[in-house]
Short mmCIF file of C-alpha atoms in Angstrom, two decimals:
data_model
loop_
_atom_site.label_atom_id
_atom_site.label_comp_id
_atom_site.label_asym_id
_atom_site.label_seq_id
_atom_site.Cartn_x
_atom_site.Cartn_y
_atom_site.Cartn_z
CA MET T 14 -95.74 140.44 -11.71
CA TRP T 15 -98.96 138.61 -12.62
CA ASN T 16 -97.07 135.37 -13.25
CA SER T 17 -95.34 135.77 -9.89
CA MET T 18 -98.71 136.21 -8.18
CA LEU T 19 -100.14 133.10 -9.87
CA SER T 20 -97.26 130.99 -8.58
CA LEU T 21 -97.87 131.89 -4.95
CA GLN T 22 -99.27 129.33 -2.54
CA ILE T 23 -99.46 128.31 1.09
CA SER T 24 -98.80 124.68 1.87
CA PRO T 25 -101.96 122.82 3.02
CA ALA T 26 -100.24 121.74 6.24
CA ALA T 27 -99.23 125.30 7.16
CA LEU T 28 -102.69 126.64 6.28
CA SER T 29 -104.39 123.94 8.34
CA GLU T 30 -102.20 124.73 11.34
CA LEU T 31 -102.93 128.45 11.02
CA GLN T 32 -106.67 127.78 10.79
CA GLY T 33 -106.60 125.52 13.83
CA ASN T 34 -104.67 128.01 15.93
CA TYR T 35 -106.94 130.86 14.86
CA ILE T 36 -110.15 129.00 15.68
CA LYS T 37 -108.75 127.96 19.06
CA GLN T 38 -107.66 131.49 20.02
CA ALA T 39 -110.83 133.11 18.65
CA THR T 40 -112.95 130.67 20.67
CA GLU T 41 -110.99 131.43 23.84
CA LEU T 42 -111.36 135.14 23.19
CA TRP T 43 -115.12 134.83 22.69
CA ASN T 44 -115.58 132.65 25.77
CA ASN T 45 -113.56 135.08 27.91
CA ALA T 46 -115.64 137.98 26.64
CA LEU T 47 -118.88 136.11 27.51
CA HIS T 48 -117.49 135.20 30.92
CA LEU T 49 -116.54 138.78 31.73
CA SER T 50 -119.91 139.99 30.48
CA SER T 51 -121.77 137.57 32.74
CA LEU T 52 -119.66 138.57 35.72
CA GLY T 53 -120.29 142.21 34.97
CA ASN T 54 -124.05 141.63 35.08
CA LEU T 55 -123.97 140.12 38.55
CA THR T 56 -125.16 142.31 41.40
CA ALA T 57 -123.41 140.23 44.02
CA ALA T 58 -120.05 141.21 45.55
CA ALA T 59 -117.98 139.42 42.96
CA PRO T 60 -117.10 142.06 40.40
CA ALA T 61 -115.43 141.09 37.15
CA ALA T 62 -111.67 141.05 37.25
CA PRO T 63 -110.13 143.76 35.11
CA PRO T 64 -109.00 142.42 31.73
CA LYS T 65 -105.32 142.02 31.07
CA PRO T 66 -103.52 144.91 29.36
CA LEU T 67 -103.53 144.56 25.58
CA GLY T 68 -99.77 145.07 25.28
CA ASP T 69 -100.02 147.50 22.35
CA ARG T 70 -99.46 151.22 22.83
CA ARG T 71 -102.35 152.05 20.48
CA PHE T 72 -104.65 150.54 23.12
CA ALA T 73 -102.75 151.68 26.21
CA ASP T 74 -105.41 154.11 27.48
CA GLU T 75 -107.55 152.66 30.28
CA SER T 76 -110.73 153.35 28.29
CA TRP T 77 -109.94 150.37 26.03
CA ASN T 78 -110.07 147.98 28.99
CA ALA T 79 -112.91 149.79 30.76
CA ASN T 80 -115.20 149.24 27.77
CA PRO T 81 -115.80 145.47 27.27
CA ALA T 82 -116.87 145.89 23.64
CA ALA T 83 -113.82 147.99 22.82
CA SER T 84 -111.53 145.55 24.63
CA PHE T 85 -113.00 142.64 22.69
CA MET T 86 -112.67 144.56 19.40
CA ALA T 87 -109.02 145.39 20.10
CA GLN T 88 -108.16 141.82 21.08
CA LEU T 89 -109.94 140.43 18.01
CA TYR T 90 -108.07 142.91 15.82
CA LEU T 91 -104.71 141.89 17.32
CA LEU T 92 -105.53 138.21 16.75
CA ASN T 93 -106.60 138.84 13.15
CA ALA T 94 -103.49 140.97 12.53
CA LYS T 95 -101.18 138.29 13.90
CA THR T 96 -102.87 135.59 11.82
CA LEU T 97 -102.71 137.61 8.61
CA GLN T 98 -99.02 138.31 9.18
CA GLN T 99 -98.38 134.62 9.83
CA MET T 100 -100.21 133.74 6.62
CA ALA T 101 -98.08 136.23 4.69
CA ASP T 102 -94.95 134.66 6.18
CA GLN T 103 -96.10 131.19 5.01
CA VAL T 104 -96.59 132.22 1.38
CA GLN T 105 -94.33 130.25 -0.97
CA GLY T 106 -93.09 131.86 -4.17
CA GLU T 107 -90.60 134.31 -5.63
CA GLU T 108 -88.85 136.18 -2.80
CA LYS T 109 -89.52 139.77 -3.91
CA THR T 110 -93.22 138.99 -4.42
CA ARG T 111 -93.35 137.46 -0.93
CA GLN T 112 -91.77 140.64 0.48
CA ARG T 113 -94.38 142.74 -1.31
CA ILE T 114 -97.20 140.62 0.08
CA ARG T 115 -95.83 140.98 3.61
CA PHE T 116 -95.52 144.73 3.11
CA ALA T 117 -99.07 145.04 1.72
CA VAL T 118 -100.51 142.94 4.54
CA GLN T 119 -98.69 145.09 7.11
CA GLN T 120 -100.08 148.25 5.49
CA PHE T 121 -103.62 146.82 5.59
CA VAL T 122 -103.26 145.60 9.16
CA ASP T 123 -101.98 148.95 10.41
CA ALA T 124 -104.66 150.92 8.56
CA ALA T 125 -107.46 148.66 9.85
CA SER T 126 -106.72 149.19 13.54
CA PRO T 127 -109.90 150.13 15.46
CA SER T 128 -107.92 152.96 17.06
CA ASN T 129 -107.94 154.73 13.67
CA PHE T 130 -111.74 155.11 13.59
CA LEU T 131 -113.78 157.43 15.78
CA ALA T 132 -116.70 154.97 16.00
CA LEU T 133 -114.38 152.28 17.40
CA ASN T 134 -112.01 154.38 19.55
CA PRO T 135 -113.31 154.77 23.12
CA GLU T 136 -110.44 157.08 24.06
CA ALA T 137 -111.40 159.59 21.35
CA GLN T 138 -115.10 159.20 22.22
CA LYS T 139 -114.43 159.88 25.91
CA LEU T 140 -112.43 162.98 25.02
CA ALA T 141 -115.24 164.22 22.77
CA LEU T 142 -117.73 163.90 25.65
CA GLN T 143 -115.40 165.56 28.13
CA THR T 144 -114.81 168.54 25.81
CA GLN T 145 -118.45 168.68 24.65
CA GLY T 146 -117.41 168.03 21.08
CA GLU T 147 -114.58 170.56 21.01
CA SER T 148 -111.95 167.89 20.32
CA ILE T 149 -113.84 166.72 17.24
CA ALA T 150 -114.30 170.28 15.99
CA LYS T 151 -110.61 171.01 16.44
CA GLY T 152 -109.72 167.72 14.77
CA MET T 153 -111.80 168.65 11.72
CA GLN T 154 -110.09 172.04 11.58
CA GLN T 155 -106.67 170.35 11.66
CA LEU T 156 -107.77 167.84 9.03
CA TRP T 157 -108.82 170.66 6.68
CA ALA T 158 -105.56 172.50 7.31
CA ASP T 159 -103.60 169.35 6.42
CA VAL T 160 -105.68 168.86 3.26
CA GLN T 161 -104.61 172.35 2.22
CA ARG T 162 -100.96 171.59 3.09
CA GLY T 163 -101.08 168.30 1.23
CA HIS T 164 -99.72 166.12 4.05
CA VAL T 165 -100.40 164.89 7.57
CA SER T 166 -98.77 167.25 10.07
CA GLN T 167 -96.22 165.54 12.28
CA THR T 168 -95.19 168.62 14.24
CA ASP T 169 -96.14 172.24 14.85
CA GLU T 170 -94.64 173.69 11.68
CA SER T 171 -95.20 177.26 12.86
CA ALA T 172 -92.70 176.74 15.70
CA PHE T 173 -89.66 176.60 13.40
CA GLU T 174 -88.02 178.85 10.86
CA VAL T 175 -84.95 177.88 8.85
CA GLY T 176 -82.13 180.21 9.81
CA ARG T 177 -83.75 181.29 13.07
CA ASN T 178 -84.10 178.21 15.28
CA VAL T 179 -82.98 175.45 12.88
CA ALA T 180 -79.95 175.67 10.57
CA SER T 181 -78.66 178.55 12.65
CA THR T 182 -74.89 177.91 12.82
CA PRO T 183 -73.22 181.15 11.59
CA GLY T 184 -71.70 181.09 8.13
CA ASP T 185 -71.77 182.55 4.62
CA ILE T 186 -72.74 181.47 1.13
CA VAL T 187 -69.46 181.70 -0.79
CA PHE T 188 -70.55 180.14 -4.09
CA GLU T 189 -73.73 179.27 -5.94
CA ASN T 190 -74.84 177.91 -9.28
CA ASP T 191 -78.10 176.41 -10.53
CA PHE T 192 -77.54 173.22 -8.53
CA PHE T 193 -76.33 174.24 -5.08
CA GLN T 194 -75.07 176.91 -2.74
CA LEU T 195 -71.80 176.34 -0.90
CA ILE T 196 -71.78 177.37 2.77
CA GLU T 197 -68.60 178.17 4.65
CA TYR T 198 -69.07 178.21 8.42
CA LYS T 199 -67.52 180.73 10.77
CA PRO T 200 -64.65 179.21 12.80
CA LEU T 201 -65.19 178.69 16.52
CA THR T 202 -61.51 178.14 17.30
CA PRO T 203 -58.45 180.44 16.88
CA THR T 204 -56.77 177.84 14.68
CA VAL T 205 -58.13 175.34 12.18
CA PHE T 206 -56.82 172.27 10.39
CA GLU T 207 -55.13 173.14 7.12
CA ARG T 208 -57.33 170.80 5.10
CA PRO T 209 -60.93 172.01 4.76
CA PHE T 210 -63.84 169.69 5.45
CA LEU T 211 -66.62 169.40 2.82
CA LEU T 212 -69.99 167.80 3.66
CA VAL T 213 -72.31 166.51 0.91
CA PRO T 214 -75.79 165.85 2.36
CA PRO T 215 -78.52 163.88 0.56
CA CYS T 216 -80.23 165.76 -2.26
CA ILE T 217 -83.56 164.15 -1.35
CA ASN T 218 -83.63 166.17 1.91
CA LYS T 219 -82.53 169.56 3.19
CA PHE T 220 -79.00 169.73 4.61
CA TYR T 221 -80.03 171.01 8.03
CA ILE T 222 -80.63 167.55 9.47
CA LEU T 223 -76.92 168.03 10.19
CA ASP T 224 -77.60 171.41 11.85
CA LEU T 225 -80.91 171.22 13.71
CA GLN T 226 -79.96 172.79 17.04
CA PRO T 227 -76.59 173.93 18.42
CA GLU T 228 -76.52 171.03 20.88
CA ASN T 229 -77.13 168.30 18.26
CA SER T 230 -75.52 169.85 15.17
CA LEU T 231 -72.90 167.66 13.50
CA ILE T 232 -71.85 170.73 11.51
CA ARG T 233 -71.31 172.84 14.62
CA TYR T 234 -69.49 169.94 16.29
CA ALA T 235 -67.06 169.69 13.37
CA VAL T 236 -66.49 173.46 13.48
CA SER T 237 -65.87 173.30 17.24
CA GLN T 238 -63.27 170.56 16.68
CA GLY T 239 -61.20 172.98 14.61
CA HIS T 240 -62.29 172.10 11.08
CA ARG T 241 -62.90 174.68 8.35
CA VAL T 242 -66.32 173.41 7.33
CA PHE T 243 -68.04 173.74 3.94
CA VAL T 244 -71.50 172.28 3.21
CA VAL T 245 -73.44 171.75 -0.02
CA SER T 246 -76.96 173.19 0.21
CA TRP T 247 -78.94 171.68 -2.66
CA ARG T 248 -81.39 173.65 -4.75
CA ASN T 249 -84.96 172.36 -4.48
CA PRO T 250 -85.67 171.54 -8.15
CA ASP T 251 -88.64 173.14 -9.89
CA ALA T 252 -90.00 172.65 -13.43
CA SER T 253 -87.01 174.47 -14.93
CA CYS T 254 -84.72 171.78 -13.46
CA ALA T 255 -86.69 168.77 -14.72
CA ALA T 256 -84.02 167.71 -17.24
CA TRP T 257 -81.15 167.47 -14.73
CA THR T 258 -79.23 164.20 -14.94
CA TRP T 259 -77.04 162.18 -12.60
CA ASP T 260 -74.01 163.48 -14.51
CA ASP T 261 -75.17 167.05 -13.85
CA TYR T 262 -75.30 166.41 -10.11
CA ILE T 263 -71.82 164.90 -10.18
CA GLU T 264 -70.07 167.41 -12.47
CA HIS T 265 -71.83 170.66 -11.63
CA ALA T 266 -72.47 170.02 -7.93
CA ALA T 267 -70.20 167.51 -6.15
CA ILE T 268 -67.10 168.02 -8.30
CA LYS T 269 -67.67 171.78 -8.43
CA ALA T 270 -68.02 171.92 -4.64
CA ILE T 271 -64.71 170.07 -4.26
CA GLU T 272 -63.04 172.46 -6.71
CA VAL T 273 -64.34 175.63 -5.02
CA THR T 274 -63.50 174.35 -1.52
CA ARG T 275 -59.91 173.70 -2.62
CA GLU T 276 -59.65 177.09 -4.31
CA ILE T 277 -60.93 179.00 -1.28
CA SER T 278 -58.75 177.15 1.21
CA GLY T 279 -55.68 176.88 -0.98
CA ALA T 280 -55.32 173.24 0.05
CA ASP T 281 -54.39 170.50 -2.39
CA GLN T 282 -56.61 168.00 -0.62
CA ILE T 283 -59.79 168.13 1.45
CA ASP T 284 -61.53 165.95 4.00
CA SER T 285 -64.98 164.95 2.80
CA LEU T 286 -68.21 163.48 4.15
CA GLY T 287 -71.30 162.14 2.41
CA PHE T 288 -74.55 161.27 4.17
CA CYS T 289 -77.06 158.79 2.71
CA VAL T 290 -77.50 159.53 -1.03
CA GLY T 291 -74.93 162.29 -0.56
CA GLY T 292 -72.40 159.56 0.15
CA THR T 293 -73.25 157.80 -3.11
CA ILE T 294 -72.90 161.11 -4.97
CA LEU T 295 -69.59 161.93 -3.24
CA ALA T 296 -68.11 158.49 -3.96
CA THR T 297 -69.15 158.73 -7.61
CA ALA T 298 -67.59 162.20 -7.93
CA LEU T 299 -64.31 161.03 -6.41
CA ALA T 300 -64.30 158.02 -8.75
CA VAL T 301 -64.76 160.36 -11.75
CA LEU T 302 -61.87 162.50 -10.53
CA ALA T 303 -59.73 159.40 -9.94
CA ALA T 304 -60.38 158.38 -13.56
CA ARG T 305 -59.06 161.82 -14.53
CA GLY T 306 -55.92 161.25 -12.51
CA GLN T 307 -56.95 163.43 -9.55
CA GLN T 308 -57.04 162.48 -5.84
CA PRO T 309 -58.52 165.57 -4.11
CA ALA T 310 -59.65 163.78 -0.94
CA SER T 311 -57.40 163.26 2.06
CA SER T 312 -60.22 161.29 3.71
CA VAL T 313 -63.78 160.16 2.96
CA THR T 314 -66.52 159.64 5.55
CA LEU T 315 -69.68 157.84 4.42
CA LEU T 316 -72.63 157.89 6.83
CA THR T 317 -75.43 155.36 6.21
CA SER T 318 -74.59 155.34 2.50
CA LEU T 319 -75.14 152.65 -0.11
CA ILE T 320 -72.38 151.66 -2.52
CA ASP T 321 -73.16 147.96 -3.01
CA PHE T 322 -76.91 147.72 -3.67
CA SER T 323 -77.21 143.93 -3.71
CA ALA T 324 -79.67 143.78 -0.76
CA ASN T 325 -81.25 146.91 0.66
CA GLY T 326 -84.05 145.86 2.97
CA ILE T 327 -87.59 147.09 2.53
CA LEU T 328 -86.76 149.57 -0.23
CA ASP T 329 -86.02 146.65 -2.58
CA ILE T 330 -89.73 145.84 -2.87
CA PHE T 331 -90.30 149.10 -4.77
CA VAL T 332 -87.73 148.38 -7.48
CA ASP T 333 -87.97 146.01 -10.44
CA GLU T 334 -87.67 146.36 -14.21
CA GLY T 335 -91.33 147.18 -14.69
CA LEU T 336 -91.41 149.87 -12.02
CA VAL T 337 -88.20 151.48 -13.27
CA GLN T 338 -89.54 151.52 -16.84
CA MET T 339 -92.73 153.14 -15.59
CA ARG T 340 -90.70 155.94 -13.99
CA GLU T 341 -88.56 156.32 -17.11
CA LYS T 342 -91.66 156.66 -19.29
CA SER T 343 -93.29 159.19 -16.98
CA ILE T 344 -90.46 161.45 -15.75
CA GLY T 345 -87.30 160.10 -17.41
CA PRO T 346 -85.15 161.87 -20.01
CA ASN T 347 -87.03 160.29 -22.93
CA ALA T 348 -90.54 160.42 -21.45
CA PRO T 349 -93.19 161.11 -24.12
CA LYS T 350 -94.18 164.38 -22.45
CA GLY T 351 -90.59 165.30 -21.64
CA PRO T 352 -88.64 164.88 -18.39
CA GLY T 353 -90.47 165.64 -15.16
CA LEU T 354 -90.04 165.92 -11.42
CA LEU T 355 -90.45 163.36 -8.69
CA LYS T 356 -92.50 165.42 -6.28
CA GLY T 357 -91.09 165.75 -2.81
CA GLN T 358 -94.38 164.91 -1.13
CA GLU T 359 -94.60 161.60 -2.98
CA LEU T 360 -91.16 160.65 -1.73
CA ALA T 361 -91.94 161.81 1.82
CA THR T 362 -95.19 159.82 1.87
CA THR T 363 -93.39 156.68 0.69
CA PHE T 364 -90.84 156.95 3.50
CA SER T 365 -93.57 157.65 6.08
CA PHE T 366 -95.44 154.48 5.10
CA LEU T 367 -92.32 152.42 5.77
CA ARG T 368 -93.25 153.03 9.44
CA PRO T 369 -97.00 153.76 9.20
CA ASN T 370 -97.93 153.40 12.86
CA ASP T 371 -95.23 155.85 13.95
CA LEU T 372 -95.34 158.35 11.07
CA VAL T 373 -98.92 158.19 9.75
CA TRP T 374 -101.66 156.64 11.89
CA ASN T 375 -100.27 158.00 15.14
CA TYR T 376 -100.88 161.51 13.80
CA VAL T 377 -104.24 160.66 12.22
CA VAL T 378 -105.50 159.60 15.64
CA GLY T 379 -103.90 162.45 17.59
CA ASN T 380 -104.52 165.28 15.13
CA TYR T 381 -108.00 164.39 13.85
CA LEU T 382 -109.76 162.01 16.26
CA LYS T 383 -108.50 163.64 19.46
CA GLY T 384 -107.98 167.17 18.17
CA GLU T 385 -104.52 167.37 19.70
CA ALA T 386 -102.02 169.71 18.05
CA PRO T 387 -98.78 167.84 17.30
CA PRO T 388 -95.91 169.04 19.52
CA ALA T 389 -92.98 171.06 18.18
CA PHE T 390 -90.18 168.69 17.16
CA ASP T 391 -87.29 169.92 15.02
CA LEU T 392 -86.46 166.56 13.45
CA LEU T 393 -90.05 166.03 12.27
CA TYR T 394 -90.16 169.61 10.96
CA TRP T 395 -87.13 168.76 8.83
CA ASN T 396 -88.75 165.46 7.83
CA GLY T 397 -91.76 167.34 6.48
CA ASP T 398 -89.68 169.91 4.57
CA ALA T 399 -89.87 167.96 1.32
CA THR T 400 -87.53 168.19 -1.67
CA ASN T 401 -88.27 167.45 -5.33
CA MET T 402 -85.96 165.36 -7.51
CA ALA T 403 -85.21 165.76 -11.21
CA GLY T 404 -86.73 162.79 -13.06
CA PRO T 405 -83.74 161.85 -15.27
CA MET T 406 -81.39 161.91 -12.30
CA TYR T 407 -83.81 159.79 -10.22
CA CYS T 408 -84.36 157.26 -13.03
CA TRP T 409 -80.60 156.85 -13.59
CA TYR T 410 -80.12 156.32 -9.88
CA LEU T 411 -82.88 153.69 -9.68
CA ARG T 412 -81.72 151.73 -12.71
CA HIS T 413 -77.97 151.72 -12.22
CA THR T 414 -77.86 151.29 -8.46
CA TYR T 415 -80.96 149.66 -6.92
CA LEU T 416 -81.93 147.64 -10.00
CA GLN T 417 -78.65 146.74 -11.71
CA ASN T 418 -76.15 147.36 -8.88
CA GLU T 419 -73.43 148.59 -11.24
CA LEU T 420 -71.78 151.27 -9.11
CA LYS T 421 -69.56 148.75 -7.32
CA VAL T 422 -68.44 147.06 -10.56
CA PRO T 423 -65.19 148.53 -11.97
CA GLY T 424 -65.75 150.01 -15.42
CA ALA T 425 -69.45 149.13 -15.58
CA LEU T 426 -70.64 152.75 -15.56
CA THR T 427 -69.63 155.82 -17.51
CA VAL T 428 -70.25 159.03 -15.57
CA CYS T 429 -69.28 162.48 -16.86
CA GLY T 430 -67.50 160.81 -19.75
CA GLU T 431 -65.33 158.58 -17.52
CA LYS T 432 -65.50 154.85 -16.84
CA ILE T 433 -65.47 154.76 -13.06
CA ASP T 434 -63.88 152.41 -10.55
CA LEU T 435 -64.42 153.17 -6.86
CA GLY T 436 -61.37 151.06 -6.10
CA LEU T 437 -59.19 153.80 -7.62
CA ILE T 438 -60.08 156.22 -4.79
CA GLU T 439 -56.90 156.29 -2.70
CA ALA T 440 -58.21 158.19 0.34
CA PRO T 441 -58.85 156.32 3.60
CA VAL T 442 -62.57 155.76 4.23
CA TYR T 443 -64.58 155.90 7.47
CA LEU T 444 -67.80 153.93 7.05
CA TYR T 445 -70.73 154.25 9.45
CA GLY T 446 -73.95 152.23 9.67
CA SER T 447 -76.89 152.38 12.11
CA ARG T 448 -77.95 149.05 13.58
CA GLU T 449 -81.73 149.66 13.32
CA ASP T 450 -81.65 151.54 10.01
CA HIS T 451 -84.60 150.52 7.79
CA ILE T 452 -83.49 152.68 4.82
CA VAL T 453 -79.82 151.68 4.64
CA PRO T 454 -79.58 148.39 6.60
CA TRP T 455 -76.32 148.28 8.47
CA ASP T 456 -75.12 145.16 6.69
CA ALA T 457 -75.64 147.02 3.39
CA ALA T 458 -73.52 149.90 4.70
CA TYR T 459 -70.89 147.36 5.77
CA ARG T 460 -70.64 145.91 2.25
CA SER T 461 -68.85 149.12 1.20
CA THR T 462 -65.80 147.78 3.07
CA GLN T 463 -65.39 145.24 0.27
CA VAL T 464 -65.51 147.87 -2.51
CA PHE T 465 -62.93 150.47 -1.47
CA LYS T 466 -59.30 149.37 -1.65
CA GLY T 467 -57.50 151.82 0.67
CA ASP T 468 -57.45 152.02 4.46
CA LYS T 469 -60.94 151.59 5.92
CA ARG T 470 -62.63 151.79 9.29
CA PHE T 471 -66.18 150.60 9.94
CA VAL T 472 -68.21 151.73 12.95
CA LEU T 473 -71.73 150.62 13.86
CA GLY T 474 -74.00 152.92 15.85
CA ALA T 475 -77.20 152.18 17.73
CA SER T 476 -80.68 153.31 16.64
CA GLY T 477 -81.95 154.22 13.16
CA HIS T 478 -81.12 156.09 9.97
CA ILE T 479 -81.33 159.56 11.52
CA ALA T 480 -81.24 159.09 15.29
CA GLY T 481 -78.16 156.90 15.01
CA VAL T 482 -76.25 159.54 13.05
CA ILE T 483 -77.41 162.54 15.10
CA ASN T 484 -76.04 161.44 18.47
CA PRO T 485 -73.92 164.21 20.05
CA PRO T 486 -71.42 163.17 22.73
CA ALA T 487 -72.68 165.66 25.32
CA LYS T 488 -75.93 163.73 25.73
CA ASN T 489 -74.05 160.50 26.50
CA LYS T 490 -76.76 158.41 24.85
CA ARG T 491 -76.78 155.05 23.11
CA ASN T 492 -73.67 153.10 22.17
CA TYR T 493 -71.59 151.98 19.19
CA TRP T 494 -69.42 149.09 18.06
CA VAL T 495 -65.90 149.05 16.64
CA GLY T 496 -63.86 146.21 15.26
CA LYS T 497 -61.64 144.31 17.67
CA SER T 498 -58.92 144.66 15.06
CA ALA T 499 -58.50 146.47 11.76
CA ALA T 500 -59.65 143.35 9.88
CA LEU T 501 -62.84 143.72 7.81
CA PRO T 502 -64.08 140.21 6.98
CA GLY T 503 -66.35 139.41 4.05
CA THR T 504 -69.70 139.69 5.86
CA ALA T 505 -71.23 142.00 8.43
CA GLU T 506 -72.09 139.05 10.68
CA GLN T 507 -68.45 137.97 10.81
CA TRP T 508 -67.39 141.50 11.74
CA PHE T 509 -70.03 141.87 14.45
CA ALA T 510 -69.15 138.52 16.03
CA THR T 511 -65.90 140.03 17.35
CA ALA T 512 -66.90 143.72 17.52
CA VAL T 513 -66.39 145.63 20.77
CA GLU T 514 -69.26 147.66 22.21
CA LYS T 515 -68.51 151.20 23.43
CA PRO T 516 -70.78 153.51 25.44
CA GLY T 517 -71.90 156.90 24.16
CA SER T 518 -71.56 158.58 20.79
CA TRP T 519 -69.56 157.40 17.78
CA TRP T 520 -68.77 161.08 17.03
CA THR T 521 -65.71 161.03 19.31
CA ASP T 522 -64.27 157.98 17.52
CA TRP T 523 -64.86 159.64 14.14
CA SER T 524 -63.46 163.00 15.27
CA ALA T 525 -60.23 161.37 16.44
CA TRP T 526 -59.91 159.50 13.12
CA LEU T 527 -60.65 162.63 11.06
CA ALA T 528 -58.04 164.71 12.91
CA THR T 529 -55.30 162.33 11.75
CA HIS T 530 -56.09 163.21 8.13
CA ALA T 531 -56.74 166.94 8.49
CA GLY T 532 -53.15 168.24 8.47
CA LYS T 533 -51.49 170.75 10.77
CA GLN T 534 -53.15 173.65 12.60
CA ILE T 535 -53.10 177.09 10.94
CA PRO T 536 -54.65 180.44 11.95
CA ALA T 537 -58.40 180.49 11.39
CA PRO T 538 -59.53 182.68 8.45
CA LYS T 539 -60.87 186.08 9.48
CA ALA T 540 -63.49 186.16 6.74
CA ALA T 541 -65.38 183.66 4.60
CA GLY T 542 -64.32 182.94 1.04
CA ASN T 543 -61.46 184.72 -0.70
CA ARG T 544 -60.96 187.43 -3.32
CA LYS T 545 -62.54 185.31 -6.04
CA TYR T 546 -65.32 183.82 -3.95
CA LYS T 547 -66.84 186.53 -1.79
CA SER T 548 -69.74 186.20 0.61
CA ILE T 549 -73.04 186.26 -1.28
CA GLU T 550 -75.39 186.16 1.71
CA ALA T 551 -75.52 184.82 5.24
CA ALA T 552 -76.04 181.12 5.90
CA PRO T 553 -78.17 179.13 5.54
CA GLY T 554 -78.92 180.92 2.26
CA ARG T 555 -81.90 181.02 -0.09
CA TYR T 556 -81.87 177.53 -1.59
CA VAL T 557 -82.64 175.69 1.63
CA LYS T 558 -85.74 177.84 2.15
CA GLN T 559 -87.29 176.90 -1.19
CA LYS T 560 -90.40 174.76 -0.71
CA ALA T 561 -91.32 171.77 -2.85
#
């Protein structure tokens, strides 16, 4: 890393141009500020014209323009921020180091905004005067409460309770082991498809992102479409789980869930869905089973999942040999102090700082400087419900996927005692990416089309990693793209060049595709489970309520 830093440089021509532009714009800004100040001091009937809006929502309140000093400070900040970002873009050197510099500069720029400081924020100062200091007192109370919680509050956490007003779709826990509970949901239709439908959510989050509210629940939607739905609810690992490995998650969780779902339903094959890391886990499990001569899946749906890790956007800056070794030595299977946990709050903080203005500083200003309680928002409640990860599992995942990109290579990895080849999975695959996804860039999701060998369909949705996936048809929001033909060319850009845009939710396209692989209709079961697997407790179960 040090050698990479030493090799960095900005060409003299580019630096000279940046300096010239900065001096010119800073001079204009200073002269305008002096001009407005002189006009403001005149007592004649020629008042100063109001300054132009700053064009940044952090400075949208009228108090920023009403206060000349604050307006000047905000404009100077925006100029400095733009110049620093331009300098970072002009750095010449190794690409990953350049990406890290751009990321670090963006973090600094966002943190240094005058809106983040009470002494420089006229909106917060005005509110403090209007409330006679009550807003500051309340802000300090909320700051202390967040210190005790260990994170910045993004929503009113007291407004939600898992099982009451989130994760409330009726169902039963029909199986559990140390790794997961298996939920079977109560049918909403008199008949169901003969093949059950198993969902594997990401183990780095709680499953109920797929079941927030009845009106936006993908789980409830699938049940309402006549599917017999089963969902993996991951255990939130504690110290007793610190030694869990990737193989454990595959053998004792994903493969076990497939086995129990088949046993309960009596079906030879199941429909399956994996979301984010859950998709990577599901694909690995099916590849292990394929190596054992088994093809339990009638269909596979992968939502914003990575299979080919050759280029993964901003997350790539966090992964190199040195960083992976550091994790292996601190929480890996052979760590000097023994395996450990990746704490859920560390992971949540990392993801929040991928979008710091939206997920960090916005709440610092609102919660602490203005004393405003964050509004109740189910998605942000879920986002703050952190989950730990077992260190050995996490280290294996980092090394063999993000760092070495071996999952897509036939025979490169041995998992659960089997050399795996994703190309041996015979089931048709529905692949979904979100166009504005910053965690799984849509072109990275598209690359999976070149790995699987069977029938494939790729669909691109609007919006980001979560909002793009959770887009129920009833709201008639956003749009999606489908291929003009069944052809899946070598690159995402080639596919998009001929893609056809459709209005509304991609769920209807997926539901129609899934129905063709679900088998015939049979009477819906009258009770969850079967004689061997009886109901243990009502959904959503105990595991999802465990806190990190």
